[in-house]
Structures are given as C-alpha cells and as structure tokens.
Amino acid sequence: MDERRIATMSRITLVVQNMMMVTEFYRDVLQLKPIFDLQVQPPQWIEFNTGSCRLALQVASRVDGVPSTYSKIVFYVDDVDEARKELLERGAPMGEVEDDGRFKYCEGQDPEGNKFQISNRPA
C-alpha cells in the first residue's frame, strides 16, 4: 500500500441531532456547497464540498449507540482489503470489511477510541 494513499482524507462525518439547523449553518453561514443529499424526508444525510474533502452530516437516529458528538474521519484507499490487512499488521484495531454493493469500507479506531474509516468511495 502506498504510504501517501492512506493519508488522503476524503470525508469527515458529523452525527447531528437537528439536521435542518446544522445543514443551514454549514450551507448559509459557512457557505459550503451541498454536493450530495439522500433526498429523503426527513433529511438523513447530506455532504458538502469543503475544497479539500467532503463534510457529511448524518442524522443521529440513523446511528445506533453513538453519542450526538460522534465524528468519523474517512480515508480513501484503492484496495480496502489490502489496506485493512496492512493496518492490522501495524497494530490498528480494525473491524470487518463491509460491502454495500457500491463501495467497500472498514471501520477502525485510534488508541483513544476515535473512529476512522477506510473506503474505496472517492471524495
């Protein structure tokens, strides 16, 4: 695995309680451009272009057992299985590789329990 590849941050995900209020803040106050929306009611997921990576907002009711202050950094990798294997060899706690039919991803955590994800979904 190319060392630089894991350093490519593609998305930061914030879990929010009030999707409309937080969406309005990032869209209207910070003037970030929405680039992806699930288009469901009530809104559950939206992504903004920050210029360098995406900022995703996910409504808390879609995430079981995590606090409302939960956040996750997502790193792009070409090969999720290979990246997971190498991260495990380096001592990173990693979950199983998931495949939703479009993208593969795998959850991990740092020594303090902060979540991150590796994914082959490009930014």
Short mmCIF file of N, CA and C in Angstrom, two decimals:
data_model
loop_
_atom_site.label_atom_id
_atom_site.label_comp_id
_atom_site.label_asym_id
_atom_site.label_seq_id
_atom_site.Cartn_x
_atom_site.Cartn_y
_atom_site.Cartn_z
N MET A 1 0.85 -1.18 0.00
CA MET A 1 0.00 0.00 0.00
C MET A 1 0.89 1.23 0.00
N ASP A 2 0.60 2.17 -0.84
CA ASP A 2 1.33 3.43 -0.91
C ASP A 2 1.09 4.20 0.39
N GLU A 3 2.14 4.60 1.09
CA GLU A 3 2.03 5.32 2.36
C GLU A 3 1.15 6.56 2.22
N ARG A 4 1.28 7.27 1.13
CA ARG A 4 0.51 8.51 0.94
C ARG A 4 -0.97 8.24 0.73
N ARG A 5 -1.31 7.09 0.21
CA ARG A 5 -2.71 6.80 -0.10
C ARG A 5 -3.58 6.83 1.15
N ILE A 6 -3.11 6.31 2.26
CA ILE A 6 -3.93 6.31 3.47
C ILE A 6 -4.07 7.72 4.04
N ALA A 7 -3.19 8.62 3.65
CA ALA A 7 -3.24 9.99 4.15
C ALA A 7 -4.21 10.86 3.37
N THR A 8 -4.87 10.33 2.36
CA THR A 8 -5.83 11.10 1.60
C THR A 8 -7.17 11.10 2.32
N MET A 9 -7.49 12.21 2.97
CA MET A 9 -8.75 12.31 3.68
C MET A 9 -9.84 12.64 2.68
N SER A 10 -10.89 11.83 2.64
CA SER A 10 -11.95 12.07 1.67
C SER A 10 -13.21 12.65 2.30
N ARG A 11 -13.43 12.37 3.60
CA ARG A 11 -14.69 12.82 4.20
C ARG A 11 -14.56 12.85 5.71
N ILE A 12 -15.21 13.83 6.33
CA ILE A 12 -15.41 13.87 7.77
C ILE A 12 -16.91 13.80 7.99
N THR A 13 -17.35 12.88 8.83
CA THR A 13 -18.78 12.70 9.10
C THR A 13 -19.10 13.18 10.51
N LEU A 14 -20.09 14.05 10.62
CA LEU A 14 -20.58 14.51 11.91
C LEU A 14 -21.99 13.98 12.11
N VAL A 15 -22.25 13.40 13.28
CA VAL A 15 -23.60 12.96 13.62
C VAL A 15 -24.28 14.13 14.32
N VAL A 16 -25.47 14.48 13.84
CA VAL A 16 -26.16 15.67 14.35
C VAL A 16 -27.57 15.32 14.82
N GLN A 17 -28.07 16.10 15.75
CA GLN A 17 -29.43 15.92 16.26
C GLN A 17 -30.45 16.65 15.38
N ASN A 18 -30.16 17.90 15.04
CA ASN A 18 -31.09 18.72 14.27
C ASN A 18 -30.51 18.96 12.87
N MET A 19 -30.85 18.07 11.96
CA MET A 19 -30.27 18.10 10.61
C MET A 19 -30.54 19.42 9.90
N MET A 20 -31.75 19.93 9.98
CA MET A 20 -32.08 21.17 9.27
C MET A 20 -31.26 22.35 9.78
N MET A 21 -31.17 22.49 11.10
CA MET A 21 -30.44 23.60 11.69
C MET A 21 -28.95 23.53 11.34
N VAL A 22 -28.36 22.35 11.45
CA VAL A 22 -26.93 22.20 11.17
C VAL A 22 -26.65 22.35 9.68
N THR A 23 -27.55 21.82 8.84
CA THR A 23 -27.41 21.99 7.39
C THR A 23 -27.43 23.47 7.03
N GLU A 24 -28.38 24.21 7.59
CA GLU A 24 -28.47 25.64 7.32
C GLU A 24 -27.20 26.37 7.76
N PHE A 25 -26.63 25.96 8.88
CA PHE A 25 -25.40 26.59 9.36
C PHE A 25 -24.27 26.41 8.35
N TYR A 26 -24.02 25.17 7.96
CA TYR A 26 -22.90 24.92 7.03
C TYR A 26 -23.18 25.49 5.64
N ARG A 27 -24.44 25.44 5.20
CA ARG A 27 -24.78 25.96 3.87
C ARG A 27 -24.85 27.48 3.86
N ASP A 28 -25.55 28.08 4.82
CA ASP A 28 -25.83 29.51 4.77
C ASP A 28 -24.79 30.37 5.49
N VAL A 29 -24.31 29.90 6.64
CA VAL A 29 -23.35 30.69 7.40
C VAL A 29 -21.93 30.48 6.88
N LEU A 30 -21.52 29.21 6.76
CA LEU A 30 -20.17 28.93 6.25
C LEU A 30 -20.12 28.91 4.73
N GLN A 31 -21.29 28.92 4.09
CA GLN A 31 -21.43 28.97 2.64
C GLN A 31 -20.75 27.80 1.93
N LEU A 32 -20.87 26.61 2.51
CA LEU A 32 -20.39 25.40 1.85
C LEU A 32 -21.45 24.93 0.87
N LYS A 33 -21.02 24.42 -0.26
CA LYS A 33 -21.94 23.98 -1.30
C LYS A 33 -22.36 22.53 -1.08
N PRO A 34 -23.69 22.27 -0.94
CA PRO A 34 -24.15 20.88 -0.86
C PRO A 34 -23.87 20.17 -2.18
N ILE A 35 -23.30 18.96 -2.11
CA ILE A 35 -22.98 18.22 -3.34
C ILE A 35 -23.64 16.86 -3.39
N PHE A 36 -24.20 16.41 -2.26
CA PHE A 36 -24.89 15.12 -2.26
C PHE A 36 -25.92 15.13 -1.15
N ASP A 37 -27.12 14.69 -1.47
CA ASP A 37 -28.21 14.63 -0.50
C ASP A 37 -28.99 13.36 -0.79
N LEU A 38 -29.34 12.61 0.25
CA LEU A 38 -30.10 11.37 0.04
C LEU A 38 -31.49 11.62 -0.53
N GLN A 39 -31.97 12.87 -0.44
CA GLN A 39 -33.28 13.24 -0.99
C GLN A 39 -34.40 12.42 -0.36
N VAL A 40 -34.35 12.25 0.94
CA VAL A 40 -35.43 11.60 1.67
C VAL A 40 -35.94 12.57 2.72
N GLN A 41 -37.17 12.37 3.14
CA GLN A 41 -37.76 13.21 4.17
C GLN A 41 -38.13 12.35 5.37
N PRO A 42 -37.75 12.73 6.56
CA PRO A 42 -36.92 13.90 6.86
C PRO A 42 -35.48 13.67 6.41
N PRO A 43 -34.72 14.75 6.20
CA PRO A 43 -33.33 14.62 5.74
C PRO A 43 -32.50 13.76 6.68
N GLN A 44 -31.66 12.88 6.12
CA GLN A 44 -30.86 11.97 6.94
C GLN A 44 -29.37 12.06 6.65
N TRP A 45 -28.98 12.52 5.48
CA TRP A 45 -27.56 12.56 5.10
C TRP A 45 -27.37 13.64 4.05
N ILE A 46 -26.37 14.48 4.23
CA ILE A 46 -26.01 15.48 3.24
C ILE A 46 -24.50 15.65 3.27
N GLU A 47 -23.91 15.93 2.11
CA GLU A 47 -22.47 16.16 2.02
C GLU A 47 -22.21 17.52 1.40
N PHE A 48 -21.18 18.19 1.92
CA PHE A 48 -20.77 19.50 1.44
C PHE A 48 -19.36 19.43 0.89
N ASN A 49 -19.09 20.25 -0.13
CA ASN A 49 -17.74 20.39 -0.67
C ASN A 49 -17.00 21.41 0.18
N THR A 50 -15.86 21.01 0.75
CA THR A 50 -15.06 21.95 1.54
C THR A 50 -13.83 22.41 0.77
N GLY A 51 -13.66 21.88 -0.43
CA GLY A 51 -12.50 22.21 -1.23
C GLY A 51 -11.44 21.13 -1.19
N SER A 52 -11.23 20.54 -0.02
CA SER A 52 -10.19 19.52 0.11
C SER A 52 -10.76 18.14 0.42
N CYS A 53 -11.89 18.09 1.08
CA CYS A 53 -12.57 16.82 1.35
C CYS A 53 -14.05 17.15 1.58
N ARG A 54 -14.84 16.12 1.72
CA ARG A 54 -16.27 16.34 1.96
C ARG A 54 -16.56 16.39 3.46
N LEU A 55 -17.55 17.20 3.81
CA LEU A 55 -18.10 17.21 5.16
C LEU A 55 -19.48 16.60 5.06
N ALA A 56 -19.70 15.48 5.75
CA ALA A 56 -21.00 14.81 5.73
C ALA A 56 -21.71 15.01 7.06
N LEU A 57 -23.00 15.26 6.99
CA LEU A 57 -23.85 15.32 8.17
C LEU A 57 -24.77 14.12 8.13
N GLN A 58 -24.86 13.41 9.24
CA GLN A 58 -25.71 12.23 9.34
C GLN A 58 -26.60 12.40 10.56
N VAL A 59 -27.90 12.22 10.37
CA VAL A 59 -28.83 12.40 11.47
C VAL A 59 -28.62 11.29 12.51
N ALA A 60 -28.66 11.66 13.78
CA ALA A 60 -28.33 10.74 14.87
C ALA A 60 -29.22 9.51 14.91
N SER A 61 -30.45 9.61 14.50
CA SER A 61 -31.36 8.45 14.56
C SER A 61 -30.94 7.33 13.64
N ARG A 62 -30.03 7.59 12.70
CA ARG A 62 -29.55 6.54 11.80
C ARG A 62 -28.36 5.78 12.38
N VAL A 63 -27.84 6.24 13.51
CA VAL A 63 -26.64 5.65 14.08
C VAL A 63 -26.95 5.14 15.48
N ASP A 64 -27.00 3.84 15.64
CA ASP A 64 -27.33 3.25 16.94
C ASP A 64 -26.13 3.28 17.88
N GLY A 65 -26.37 3.67 19.12
CA GLY A 65 -25.38 3.53 20.17
C GLY A 65 -24.19 4.47 20.13
N VAL A 66 -24.29 5.58 19.42
CA VAL A 66 -23.18 6.54 19.43
C VAL A 66 -23.70 7.89 19.92
N PRO A 67 -22.85 8.65 20.61
CA PRO A 67 -23.28 9.95 21.12
C PRO A 67 -23.48 10.96 20.00
N SER A 68 -24.22 12.02 20.31
CA SER A 68 -24.50 13.04 19.30
C SER A 68 -23.25 13.80 18.90
N THR A 69 -22.19 13.68 19.66
CA THR A 69 -20.94 14.36 19.33
C THR A 69 -20.00 13.48 18.52
N TYR A 70 -20.50 12.36 18.07
CA TYR A 70 -19.71 11.40 17.30
C TYR A 70 -19.23 12.01 16.00
N SER A 71 -17.99 11.75 15.66
CA SER A 71 -17.47 12.14 14.35
C SER A 71 -16.56 11.04 13.85
N LYS A 72 -16.33 11.04 12.55
CA LYS A 72 -15.50 9.99 11.96
C LYS A 72 -14.76 10.58 10.77
N ILE A 73 -13.47 10.27 10.67
CA ILE A 73 -12.66 10.67 9.53
C ILE A 73 -12.63 9.50 8.57
N VAL A 74 -12.80 9.78 7.29
CA VAL A 74 -12.78 8.73 6.27
C VAL A 74 -11.58 8.96 5.36
N PHE A 75 -10.79 7.91 5.18
CA PHE A 75 -9.62 7.95 4.30
C PHE A 75 -9.90 7.12 3.06
N TYR A 76 -9.56 7.67 1.91
CA TYR A 76 -9.72 6.95 0.65
C TYR A 76 -8.54 6.01 0.46
N VAL A 77 -8.83 4.77 0.06
CA VAL A 77 -7.81 3.80 -0.34
C VAL A 77 -8.29 3.10 -1.60
N ASP A 78 -7.37 2.65 -2.44
CA ASP A 78 -7.75 1.92 -3.65
C ASP A 78 -8.30 0.54 -3.31
N ASP A 79 -7.64 -0.15 -2.38
CA ASP A 79 -7.96 -1.54 -2.06
C ASP A 79 -8.21 -1.65 -0.56
N VAL A 80 -9.47 -1.72 -0.17
CA VAL A 80 -9.84 -1.75 1.25
C VAL A 80 -9.30 -2.99 1.94
N ASP A 81 -9.41 -4.14 1.29
CA ASP A 81 -8.94 -5.39 1.91
C ASP A 81 -7.43 -5.33 2.20
N GLU A 82 -6.67 -4.87 1.23
CA GLU A 82 -5.21 -4.78 1.41
C GLU A 82 -4.85 -3.74 2.46
N ALA A 83 -5.52 -2.59 2.44
CA ALA A 83 -5.25 -1.55 3.42
C ALA A 83 -5.57 -2.04 4.83
N ARG A 84 -6.70 -2.75 4.98
CA ARG A 84 -7.07 -3.30 6.29
C ARG A 84 -5.99 -4.26 6.79
N LYS A 85 -5.55 -5.13 5.91
CA LYS A 85 -4.52 -6.11 6.27
C LYS A 85 -3.26 -5.41 6.78
N GLU A 86 -2.82 -4.39 6.05
CA GLU A 86 -1.61 -3.68 6.45
C GLU A 86 -1.80 -2.91 7.75
N LEU A 87 -2.98 -2.31 7.94
CA LEU A 87 -3.24 -1.58 9.18
C LEU A 87 -3.29 -2.53 10.37
N LEU A 88 -3.88 -3.70 10.19
CA LEU A 88 -3.88 -4.71 11.25
C LEU A 88 -2.45 -5.11 11.61
N GLU A 89 -1.62 -5.31 10.59
CA GLU A 89 -0.22 -5.67 10.82
C GLU A 89 0.53 -4.59 11.58
N ARG A 90 0.11 -3.35 11.42
CA ARG A 90 0.75 -2.22 12.12
C ARG A 90 0.14 -1.99 13.50
N GLY A 91 -0.86 -2.79 13.87
CA GLY A 91 -1.43 -2.70 15.21
C GLY A 91 -2.71 -1.90 15.34
N ALA A 92 -3.31 -1.49 14.23
CA ALA A 92 -4.56 -0.73 14.30
C ALA A 92 -5.74 -1.67 14.51
N PRO A 93 -6.61 -1.40 15.49
CA PRO A 93 -7.82 -2.19 15.64
C PRO A 93 -8.76 -1.91 14.47
N MET A 94 -9.10 -2.95 13.73
CA MET A 94 -9.94 -2.79 12.53
C MET A 94 -11.10 -3.77 12.58
N GLY A 95 -12.27 -3.32 12.13
CA GLY A 95 -13.42 -4.20 12.00
C GLY A 95 -13.33 -4.99 10.71
N GLU A 96 -14.42 -5.63 10.38
CA GLU A 96 -14.50 -6.41 9.14
C GLU A 96 -14.78 -5.48 7.96
N VAL A 97 -14.39 -5.90 6.78
CA VAL A 97 -14.68 -5.14 5.57
C VAL A 97 -16.16 -5.33 5.23
N GLU A 98 -16.83 -4.22 4.99
CA GLU A 98 -18.24 -4.22 4.60
C GLU A 98 -18.31 -3.84 3.12
N ASP A 99 -19.31 -4.37 2.43
CA ASP A 99 -19.52 -4.07 1.02
C ASP A 99 -21.00 -3.78 0.82
N ASP A 100 -21.33 -2.53 0.49
CA ASP A 100 -22.74 -2.17 0.32
C ASP A 100 -23.21 -2.33 -1.12
N GLY A 101 -22.38 -2.95 -1.96
CA GLY A 101 -22.74 -3.14 -3.36
C GLY A 101 -22.21 -2.05 -4.27
N ARG A 102 -21.84 -0.92 -3.68
CA ARG A 102 -21.25 0.18 -4.45
C ARG A 102 -19.82 0.45 -4.00
N PHE A 103 -19.61 0.41 -2.69
CA PHE A 103 -18.32 0.72 -2.11
C PHE A 103 -17.99 -0.27 -1.01
N LYS A 104 -16.69 -0.45 -0.79
CA LYS A 104 -16.22 -1.23 0.35
C LYS A 104 -15.70 -0.25 1.39
N TYR A 105 -15.84 -0.64 2.66
CA TYR A 105 -15.32 0.21 3.73
C TYR A 105 -15.04 -0.65 4.95
N CYS A 106 -14.26 -0.11 5.86
CA CYS A 106 -13.87 -0.81 7.07
C CYS A 106 -13.64 0.22 8.17
N GLU A 107 -14.20 -0.04 9.34
CA GLU A 107 -14.06 0.86 10.47
C GLU A 107 -12.83 0.50 11.29
N GLY A 108 -12.17 1.52 11.82
CA GLY A 108 -11.05 1.33 12.72
C GLY A 108 -11.12 2.36 13.82
N GLN A 109 -10.17 2.30 14.74
CA GLN A 109 -10.13 3.32 15.79
C GLN A 109 -8.70 3.57 16.22
N ASP A 110 -8.48 4.80 16.69
CA ASP A 110 -7.15 5.16 17.17
C ASP A 110 -7.02 4.73 18.64
N PRO A 111 -5.85 4.95 19.27
CA PRO A 111 -5.66 4.48 20.64
C PRO A 111 -6.63 5.07 21.67
N GLU A 112 -7.24 6.23 21.38
CA GLU A 112 -8.20 6.81 22.31
C GLU A 112 -9.64 6.50 21.93
N GLY A 113 -9.84 5.64 20.95
CA GLY A 113 -11.19 5.23 20.56
C GLY A 113 -11.85 6.09 19.52
N ASN A 114 -11.16 7.08 18.96
CA ASN A 114 -11.73 7.89 17.89
C ASN A 114 -11.87 7.04 16.64
N LYS A 115 -13.03 7.11 16.02
CA LYS A 115 -13.33 6.26 14.86
C LYS A 115 -12.76 6.85 13.58
N PHE A 116 -12.32 5.95 12.72
CA PHE A 116 -11.98 6.33 11.36
C PHE A 116 -12.44 5.21 10.44
N GLN A 117 -12.47 5.51 9.17
CA GLN A 117 -12.91 4.52 8.19
C GLN A 117 -11.97 4.59 6.99
N ILE A 118 -11.70 3.44 6.41
CA ILE A 118 -11.04 3.39 5.11
C ILE A 118 -12.10 2.96 4.12
N SER A 119 -12.09 3.56 2.95
CA SER A 119 -13.15 3.31 1.98
C SER A 119 -12.61 3.50 0.57
N ASN A 120 -13.17 2.75 -0.37
CA ASN A 120 -12.81 2.96 -1.77
C ASN A 120 -13.80 3.90 -2.46
N ARG A 121 -14.61 4.59 -1.67
CA ARG A 121 -15.50 5.61 -2.23
C ARG A 121 -14.72 6.90 -2.37
N PRO A 122 -14.52 7.37 -3.60
CA PRO A 122 -13.74 8.60 -3.78
C PRO A 122 -14.48 9.82 -3.23
N ALA A 123 -13.72 10.85 -2.96
CA ALA A 123 -14.31 12.10 -2.45
C ALA A 123 -15.14 12.77 -3.52
#
